[in-house]
PDB file of C-alpha atoms in Angstrom:
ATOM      1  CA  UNK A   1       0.000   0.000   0.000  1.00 73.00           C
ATOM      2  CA  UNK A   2       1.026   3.471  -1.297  1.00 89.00           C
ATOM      3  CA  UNK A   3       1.103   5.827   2.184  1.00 93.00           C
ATOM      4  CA  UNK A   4       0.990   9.730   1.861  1.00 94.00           C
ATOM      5  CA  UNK A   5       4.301  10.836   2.312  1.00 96.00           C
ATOM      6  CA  UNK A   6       2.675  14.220   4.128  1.00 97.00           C
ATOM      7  CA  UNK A   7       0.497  12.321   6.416  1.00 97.00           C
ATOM      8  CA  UNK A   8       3.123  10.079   7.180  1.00 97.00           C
ATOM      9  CA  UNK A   9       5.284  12.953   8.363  1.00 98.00           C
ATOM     10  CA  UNK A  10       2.358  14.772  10.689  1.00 98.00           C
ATOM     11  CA  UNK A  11       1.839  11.348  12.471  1.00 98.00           C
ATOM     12  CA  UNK A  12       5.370  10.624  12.908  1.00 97.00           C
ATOM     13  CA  UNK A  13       5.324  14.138  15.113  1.00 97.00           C
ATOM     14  CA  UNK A  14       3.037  12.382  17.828  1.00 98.00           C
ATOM     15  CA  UNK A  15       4.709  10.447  20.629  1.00 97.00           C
ATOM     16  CA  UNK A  16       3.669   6.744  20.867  1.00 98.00           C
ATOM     17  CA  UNK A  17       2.987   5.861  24.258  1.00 98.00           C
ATOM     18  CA  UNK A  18       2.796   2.054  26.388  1.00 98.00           C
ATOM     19  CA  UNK A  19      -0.532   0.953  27.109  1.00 98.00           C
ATOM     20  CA  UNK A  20      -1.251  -1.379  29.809  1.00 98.00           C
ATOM     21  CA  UNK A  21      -5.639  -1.716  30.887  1.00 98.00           C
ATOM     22  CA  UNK A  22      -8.461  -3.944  30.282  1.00 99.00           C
ATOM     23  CA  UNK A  23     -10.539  -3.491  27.217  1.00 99.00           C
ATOM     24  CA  UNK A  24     -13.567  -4.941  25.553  1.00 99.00           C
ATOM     25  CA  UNK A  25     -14.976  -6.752  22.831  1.00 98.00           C
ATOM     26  CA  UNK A  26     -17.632  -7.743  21.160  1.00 98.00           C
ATOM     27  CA  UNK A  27     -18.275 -10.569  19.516  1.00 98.00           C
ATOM     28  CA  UNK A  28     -20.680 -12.703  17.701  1.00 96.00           C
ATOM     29  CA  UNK A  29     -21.135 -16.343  19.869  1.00 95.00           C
ATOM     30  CA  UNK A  30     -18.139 -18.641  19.249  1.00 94.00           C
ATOM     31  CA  UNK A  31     -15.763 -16.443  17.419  1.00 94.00           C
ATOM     32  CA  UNK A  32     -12.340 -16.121  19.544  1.00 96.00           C
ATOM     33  CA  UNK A  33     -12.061 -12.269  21.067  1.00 97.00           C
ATOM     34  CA  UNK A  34      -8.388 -12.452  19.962  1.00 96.00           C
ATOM     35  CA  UNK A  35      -8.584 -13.197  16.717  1.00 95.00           C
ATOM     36  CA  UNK A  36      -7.799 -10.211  14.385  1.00 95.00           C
ATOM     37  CA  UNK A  37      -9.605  -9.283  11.074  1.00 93.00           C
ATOM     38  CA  UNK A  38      -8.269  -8.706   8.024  1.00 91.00           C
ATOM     39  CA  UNK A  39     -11.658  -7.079   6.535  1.00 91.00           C
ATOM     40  CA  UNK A  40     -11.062  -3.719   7.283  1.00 87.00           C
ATOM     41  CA  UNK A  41     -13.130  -1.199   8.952  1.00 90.00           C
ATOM     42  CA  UNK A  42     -13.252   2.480  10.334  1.00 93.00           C
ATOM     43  CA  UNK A  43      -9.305   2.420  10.735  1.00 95.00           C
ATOM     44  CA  UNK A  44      -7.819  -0.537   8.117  1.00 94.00           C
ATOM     45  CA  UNK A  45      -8.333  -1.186   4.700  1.00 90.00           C
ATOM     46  CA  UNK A  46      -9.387  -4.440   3.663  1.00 90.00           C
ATOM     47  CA  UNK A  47      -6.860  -7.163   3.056  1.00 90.00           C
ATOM     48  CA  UNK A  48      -4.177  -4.720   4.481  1.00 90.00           C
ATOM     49  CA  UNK A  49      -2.994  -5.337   8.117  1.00 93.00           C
ATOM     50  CA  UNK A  50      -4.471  -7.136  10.857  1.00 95.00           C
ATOM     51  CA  UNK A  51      -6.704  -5.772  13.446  1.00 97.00           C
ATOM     52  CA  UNK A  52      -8.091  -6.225  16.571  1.00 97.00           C
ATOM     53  CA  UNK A  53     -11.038  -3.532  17.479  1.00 97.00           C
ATOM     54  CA  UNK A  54     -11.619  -2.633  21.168  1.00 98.00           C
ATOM     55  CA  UNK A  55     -13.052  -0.140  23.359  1.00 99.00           C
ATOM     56  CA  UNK A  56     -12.158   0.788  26.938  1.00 99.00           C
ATOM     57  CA  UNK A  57     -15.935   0.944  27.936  1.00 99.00           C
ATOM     58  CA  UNK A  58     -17.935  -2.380  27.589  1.00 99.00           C
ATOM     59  CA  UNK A  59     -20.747  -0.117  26.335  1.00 99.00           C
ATOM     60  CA  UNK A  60     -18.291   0.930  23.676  1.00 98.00           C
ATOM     61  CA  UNK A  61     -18.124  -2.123  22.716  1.00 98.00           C
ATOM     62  CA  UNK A  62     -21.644  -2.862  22.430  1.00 99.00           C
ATOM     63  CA  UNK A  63     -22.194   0.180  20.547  1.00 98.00           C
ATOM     64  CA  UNK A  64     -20.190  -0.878  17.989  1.00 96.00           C
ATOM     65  CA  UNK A  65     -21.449  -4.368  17.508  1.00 97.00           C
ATOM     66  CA  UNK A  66     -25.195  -2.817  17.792  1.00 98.00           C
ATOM     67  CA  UNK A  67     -24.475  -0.463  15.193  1.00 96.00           C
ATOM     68  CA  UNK A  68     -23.248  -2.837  12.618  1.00 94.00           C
ATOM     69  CA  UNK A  69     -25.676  -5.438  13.319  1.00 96.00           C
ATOM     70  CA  UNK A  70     -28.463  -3.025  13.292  1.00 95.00           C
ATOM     71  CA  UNK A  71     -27.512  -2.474   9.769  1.00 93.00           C
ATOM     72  CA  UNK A  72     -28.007  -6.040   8.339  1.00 94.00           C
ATOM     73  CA  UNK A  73     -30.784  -7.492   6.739  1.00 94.00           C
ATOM     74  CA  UNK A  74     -32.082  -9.453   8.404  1.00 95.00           C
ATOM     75  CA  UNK A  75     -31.226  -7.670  11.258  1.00 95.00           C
ATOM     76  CA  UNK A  76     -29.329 -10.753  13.801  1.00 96.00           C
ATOM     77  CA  UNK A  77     -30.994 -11.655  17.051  1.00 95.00           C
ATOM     78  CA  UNK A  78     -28.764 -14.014  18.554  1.00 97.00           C
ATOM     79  CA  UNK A  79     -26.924 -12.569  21.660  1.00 98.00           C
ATOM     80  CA  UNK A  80     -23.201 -11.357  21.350  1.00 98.00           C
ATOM     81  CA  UNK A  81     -20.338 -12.142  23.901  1.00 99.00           C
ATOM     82  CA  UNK A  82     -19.225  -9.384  25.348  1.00 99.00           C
ATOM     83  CA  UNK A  83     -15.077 -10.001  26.202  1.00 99.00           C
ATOM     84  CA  UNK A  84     -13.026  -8.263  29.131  1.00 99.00           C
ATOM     85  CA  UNK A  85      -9.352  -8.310  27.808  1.00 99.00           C
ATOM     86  CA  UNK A  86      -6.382  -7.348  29.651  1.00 98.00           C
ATOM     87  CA  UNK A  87      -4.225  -5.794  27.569  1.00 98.00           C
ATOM     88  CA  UNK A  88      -0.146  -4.267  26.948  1.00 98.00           C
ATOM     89  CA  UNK A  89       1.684  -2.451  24.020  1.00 98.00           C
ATOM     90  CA  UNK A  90       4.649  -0.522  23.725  1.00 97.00           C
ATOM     91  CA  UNK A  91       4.021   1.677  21.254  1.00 98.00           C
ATOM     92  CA  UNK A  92       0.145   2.963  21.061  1.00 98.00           C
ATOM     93  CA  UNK A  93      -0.613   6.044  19.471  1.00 98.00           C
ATOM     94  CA  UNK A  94      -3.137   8.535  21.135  1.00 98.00           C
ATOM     95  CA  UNK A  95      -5.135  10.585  18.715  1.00 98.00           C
ATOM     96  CA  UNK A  96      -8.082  13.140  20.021  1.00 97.00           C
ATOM     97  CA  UNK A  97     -10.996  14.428  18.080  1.00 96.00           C
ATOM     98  CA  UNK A  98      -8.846  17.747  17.172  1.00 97.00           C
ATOM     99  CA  UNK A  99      -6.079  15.334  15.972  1.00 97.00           C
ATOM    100  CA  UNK A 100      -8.093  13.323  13.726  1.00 97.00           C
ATOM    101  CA  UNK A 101      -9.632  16.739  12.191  1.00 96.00           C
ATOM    102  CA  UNK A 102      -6.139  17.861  11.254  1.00 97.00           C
ATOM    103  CA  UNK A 103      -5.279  14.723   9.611  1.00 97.00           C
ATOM    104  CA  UNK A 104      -8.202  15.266   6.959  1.00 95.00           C
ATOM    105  CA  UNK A 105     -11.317  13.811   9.129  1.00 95.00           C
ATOM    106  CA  UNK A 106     -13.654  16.779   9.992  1.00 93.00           C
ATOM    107  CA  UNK A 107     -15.685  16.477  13.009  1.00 91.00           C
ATOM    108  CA  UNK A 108     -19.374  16.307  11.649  1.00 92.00           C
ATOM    109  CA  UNK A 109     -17.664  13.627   9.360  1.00 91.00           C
ATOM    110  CA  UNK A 110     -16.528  11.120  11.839  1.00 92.00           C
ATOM    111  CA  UNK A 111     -19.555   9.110  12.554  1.00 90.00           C
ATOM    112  CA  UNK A 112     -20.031   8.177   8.635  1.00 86.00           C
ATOM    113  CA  UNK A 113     -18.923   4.826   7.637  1.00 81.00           C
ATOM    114  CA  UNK A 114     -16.773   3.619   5.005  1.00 72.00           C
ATOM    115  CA  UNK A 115     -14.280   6.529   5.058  1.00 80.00           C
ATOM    116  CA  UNK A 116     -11.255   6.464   3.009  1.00 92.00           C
ATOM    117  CA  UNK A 117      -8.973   9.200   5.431  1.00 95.00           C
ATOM    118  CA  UNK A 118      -9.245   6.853   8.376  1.00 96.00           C
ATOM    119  CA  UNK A 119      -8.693   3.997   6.773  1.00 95.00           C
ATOM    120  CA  UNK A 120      -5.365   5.929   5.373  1.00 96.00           C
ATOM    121  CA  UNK A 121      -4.485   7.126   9.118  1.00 97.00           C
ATOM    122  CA  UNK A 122      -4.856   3.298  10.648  1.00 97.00           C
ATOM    123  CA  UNK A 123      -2.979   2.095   8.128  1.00 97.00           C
ATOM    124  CA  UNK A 124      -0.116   4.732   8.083  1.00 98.00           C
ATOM    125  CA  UNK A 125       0.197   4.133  12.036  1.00 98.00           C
ATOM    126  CA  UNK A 126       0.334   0.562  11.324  1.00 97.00           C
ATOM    127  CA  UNK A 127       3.015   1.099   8.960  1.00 97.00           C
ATOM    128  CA  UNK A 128       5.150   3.214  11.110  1.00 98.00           C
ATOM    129  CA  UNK A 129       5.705   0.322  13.322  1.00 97.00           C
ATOM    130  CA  UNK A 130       2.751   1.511  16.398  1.00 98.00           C
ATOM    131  CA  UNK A 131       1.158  -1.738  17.851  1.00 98.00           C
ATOM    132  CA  UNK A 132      -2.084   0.113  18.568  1.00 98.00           C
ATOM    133  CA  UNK A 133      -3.976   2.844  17.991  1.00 99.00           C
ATOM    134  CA  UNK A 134      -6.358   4.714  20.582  1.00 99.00           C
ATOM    135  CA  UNK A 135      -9.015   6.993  18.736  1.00 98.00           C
ATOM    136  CA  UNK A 136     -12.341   8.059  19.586  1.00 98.00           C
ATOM    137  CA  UNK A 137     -15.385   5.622  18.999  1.00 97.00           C
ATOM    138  CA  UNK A 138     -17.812   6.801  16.123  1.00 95.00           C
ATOM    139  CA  UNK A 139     -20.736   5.273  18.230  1.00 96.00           C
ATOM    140  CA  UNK A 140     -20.236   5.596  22.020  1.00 98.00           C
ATOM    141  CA  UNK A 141     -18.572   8.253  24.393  1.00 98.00           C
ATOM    142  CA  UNK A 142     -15.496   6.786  25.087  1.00 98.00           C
ATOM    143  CA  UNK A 143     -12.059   5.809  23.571  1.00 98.00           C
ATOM    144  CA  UNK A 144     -11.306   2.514  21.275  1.00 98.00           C
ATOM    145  CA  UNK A 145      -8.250   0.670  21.053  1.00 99.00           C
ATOM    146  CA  UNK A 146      -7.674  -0.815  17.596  1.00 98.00           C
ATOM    147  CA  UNK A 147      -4.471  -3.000  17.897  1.00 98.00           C
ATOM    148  CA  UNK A 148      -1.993  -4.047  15.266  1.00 97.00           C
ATOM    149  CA  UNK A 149      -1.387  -7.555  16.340  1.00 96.00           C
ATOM    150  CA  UNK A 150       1.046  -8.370  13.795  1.00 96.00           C
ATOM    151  CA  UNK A 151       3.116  -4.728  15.590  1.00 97.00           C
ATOM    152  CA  UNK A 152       2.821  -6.427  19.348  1.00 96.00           C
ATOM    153  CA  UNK A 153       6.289  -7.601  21.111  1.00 94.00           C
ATOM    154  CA  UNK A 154       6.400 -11.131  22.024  1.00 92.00           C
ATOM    155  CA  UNK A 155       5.890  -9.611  25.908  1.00 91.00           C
ATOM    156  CA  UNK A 156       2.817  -7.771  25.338  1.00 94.00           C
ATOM    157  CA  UNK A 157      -0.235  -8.991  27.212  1.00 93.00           C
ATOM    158  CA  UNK A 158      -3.452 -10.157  25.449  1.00 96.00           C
ATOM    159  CA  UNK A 159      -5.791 -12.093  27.484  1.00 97.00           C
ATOM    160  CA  UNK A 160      -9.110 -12.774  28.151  1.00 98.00           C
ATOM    161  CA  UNK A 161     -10.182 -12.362  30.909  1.00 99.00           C
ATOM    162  CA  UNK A 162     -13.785 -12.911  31.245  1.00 98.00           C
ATOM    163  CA  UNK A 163     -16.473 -13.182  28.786  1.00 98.00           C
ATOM    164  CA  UNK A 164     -20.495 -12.753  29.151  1.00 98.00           C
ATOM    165  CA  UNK A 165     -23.764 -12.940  26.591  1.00 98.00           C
ATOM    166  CA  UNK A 166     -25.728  -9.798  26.309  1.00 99.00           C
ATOM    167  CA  UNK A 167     -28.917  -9.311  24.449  1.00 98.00           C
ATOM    168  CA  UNK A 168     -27.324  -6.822  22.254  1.00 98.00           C
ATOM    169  CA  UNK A 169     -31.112  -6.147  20.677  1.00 97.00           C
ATOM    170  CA  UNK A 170     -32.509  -5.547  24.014  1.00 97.00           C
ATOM    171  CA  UNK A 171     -29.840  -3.565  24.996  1.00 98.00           C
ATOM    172  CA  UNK A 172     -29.548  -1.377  21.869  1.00 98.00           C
ATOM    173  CA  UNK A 173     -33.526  -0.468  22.024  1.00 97.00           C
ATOM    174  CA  UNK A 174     -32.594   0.294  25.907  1.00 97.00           C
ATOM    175  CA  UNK A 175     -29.618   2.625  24.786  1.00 97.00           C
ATOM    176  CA  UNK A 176     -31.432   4.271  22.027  1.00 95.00           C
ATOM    177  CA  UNK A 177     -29.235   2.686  18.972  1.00 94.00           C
ATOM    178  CA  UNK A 178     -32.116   0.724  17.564  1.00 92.00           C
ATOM    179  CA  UNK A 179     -35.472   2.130  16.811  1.00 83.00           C
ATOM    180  CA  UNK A 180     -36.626  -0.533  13.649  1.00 76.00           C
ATOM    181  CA  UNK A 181     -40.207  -1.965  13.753  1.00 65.00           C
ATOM    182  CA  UNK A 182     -40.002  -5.493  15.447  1.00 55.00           C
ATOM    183  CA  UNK A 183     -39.547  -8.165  13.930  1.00 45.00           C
TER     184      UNK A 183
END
């Protein structure tokens, strides 16, 4: 993958920093809560590097499943697992809302999906050699932290450390993130 030479050199500027906390994920039943994804999202492009997505608030978390589920059709009604992860890097990269607008994102664009600039910035971190990324979530009021698993030192903690099914439909309509007719 091509990387933009300027946007390479404005990340480059920021400090990475060690992260060491517990995280969460959600998950559809069955699938492993450490297994990364090469499919892209909100801060890879497809069939580039590996990713784990988390968020430091298991509502995060729940957000984000609820939002992407909500948009299937049909629309899934099988519970998620919800994963508590203990997790270490060495070299994490902090970006805040005023960050991300300078890179190229503005504000009232962040919540869209599918966008290209992000996408660039996850993937330009990635290639400077961070092991994570810590960003804002699109969906909840908190911070994710999308890890690079490929980036992570042999040391570096990833572990599960307790998992638990949630109703994410029930809890979605509860939260205000799904208002479709029943099914």
């Amino acid at each position: 993958m091509q990387h933009d030479p300027d946007l390479l050199e404005a990340l480059a500027a920021f400090k990475p920093v060690p992260f060491d906390g517990v995280v969460f994920r959600a998950t559809r039943q069955n699938l492993s809560p450490v297994a990364a994804s090469t499919n892209g999202g909100r801060w890879m492009v497809p069939r580039a590097a590996p990713v784990l997505y988390t968020s430091q608030q298991r509502e995060g978390s729940l957000a984000e499943i609820s939002f992407h589920y909500a948009r299937m059709t049909p629309v899934p009604t099988k519970p998620v697992t919800v994963h508590r992860l203990q997790v270490s890097s060495r070299r994490t990269l902090k970006l805040i809302q005023a960050d991300i607008a300078s890179l190229g994102v503005p504000r009232e664009q962040y919540k869209e999906v599918g966008l290209l600039r992000t996408q660039q910035i996850g993937a330009a971190v990635e290639y400077l050699g961070c092991d994570g990324l810590i960003a804002p979530s699109a969906r909840w009021s908190c911070d994710n932290l999308i890890l690079f698993p490929e980036r992570l030192a042999i040391d570096c903690e990833l572990e599960i450390l307790e998992s638990e099914e949630v109703e994410w439909l029930a809890w979605a309509k509860a939260n205000g993130l799904y208002d479709h007719e029943e099914m």
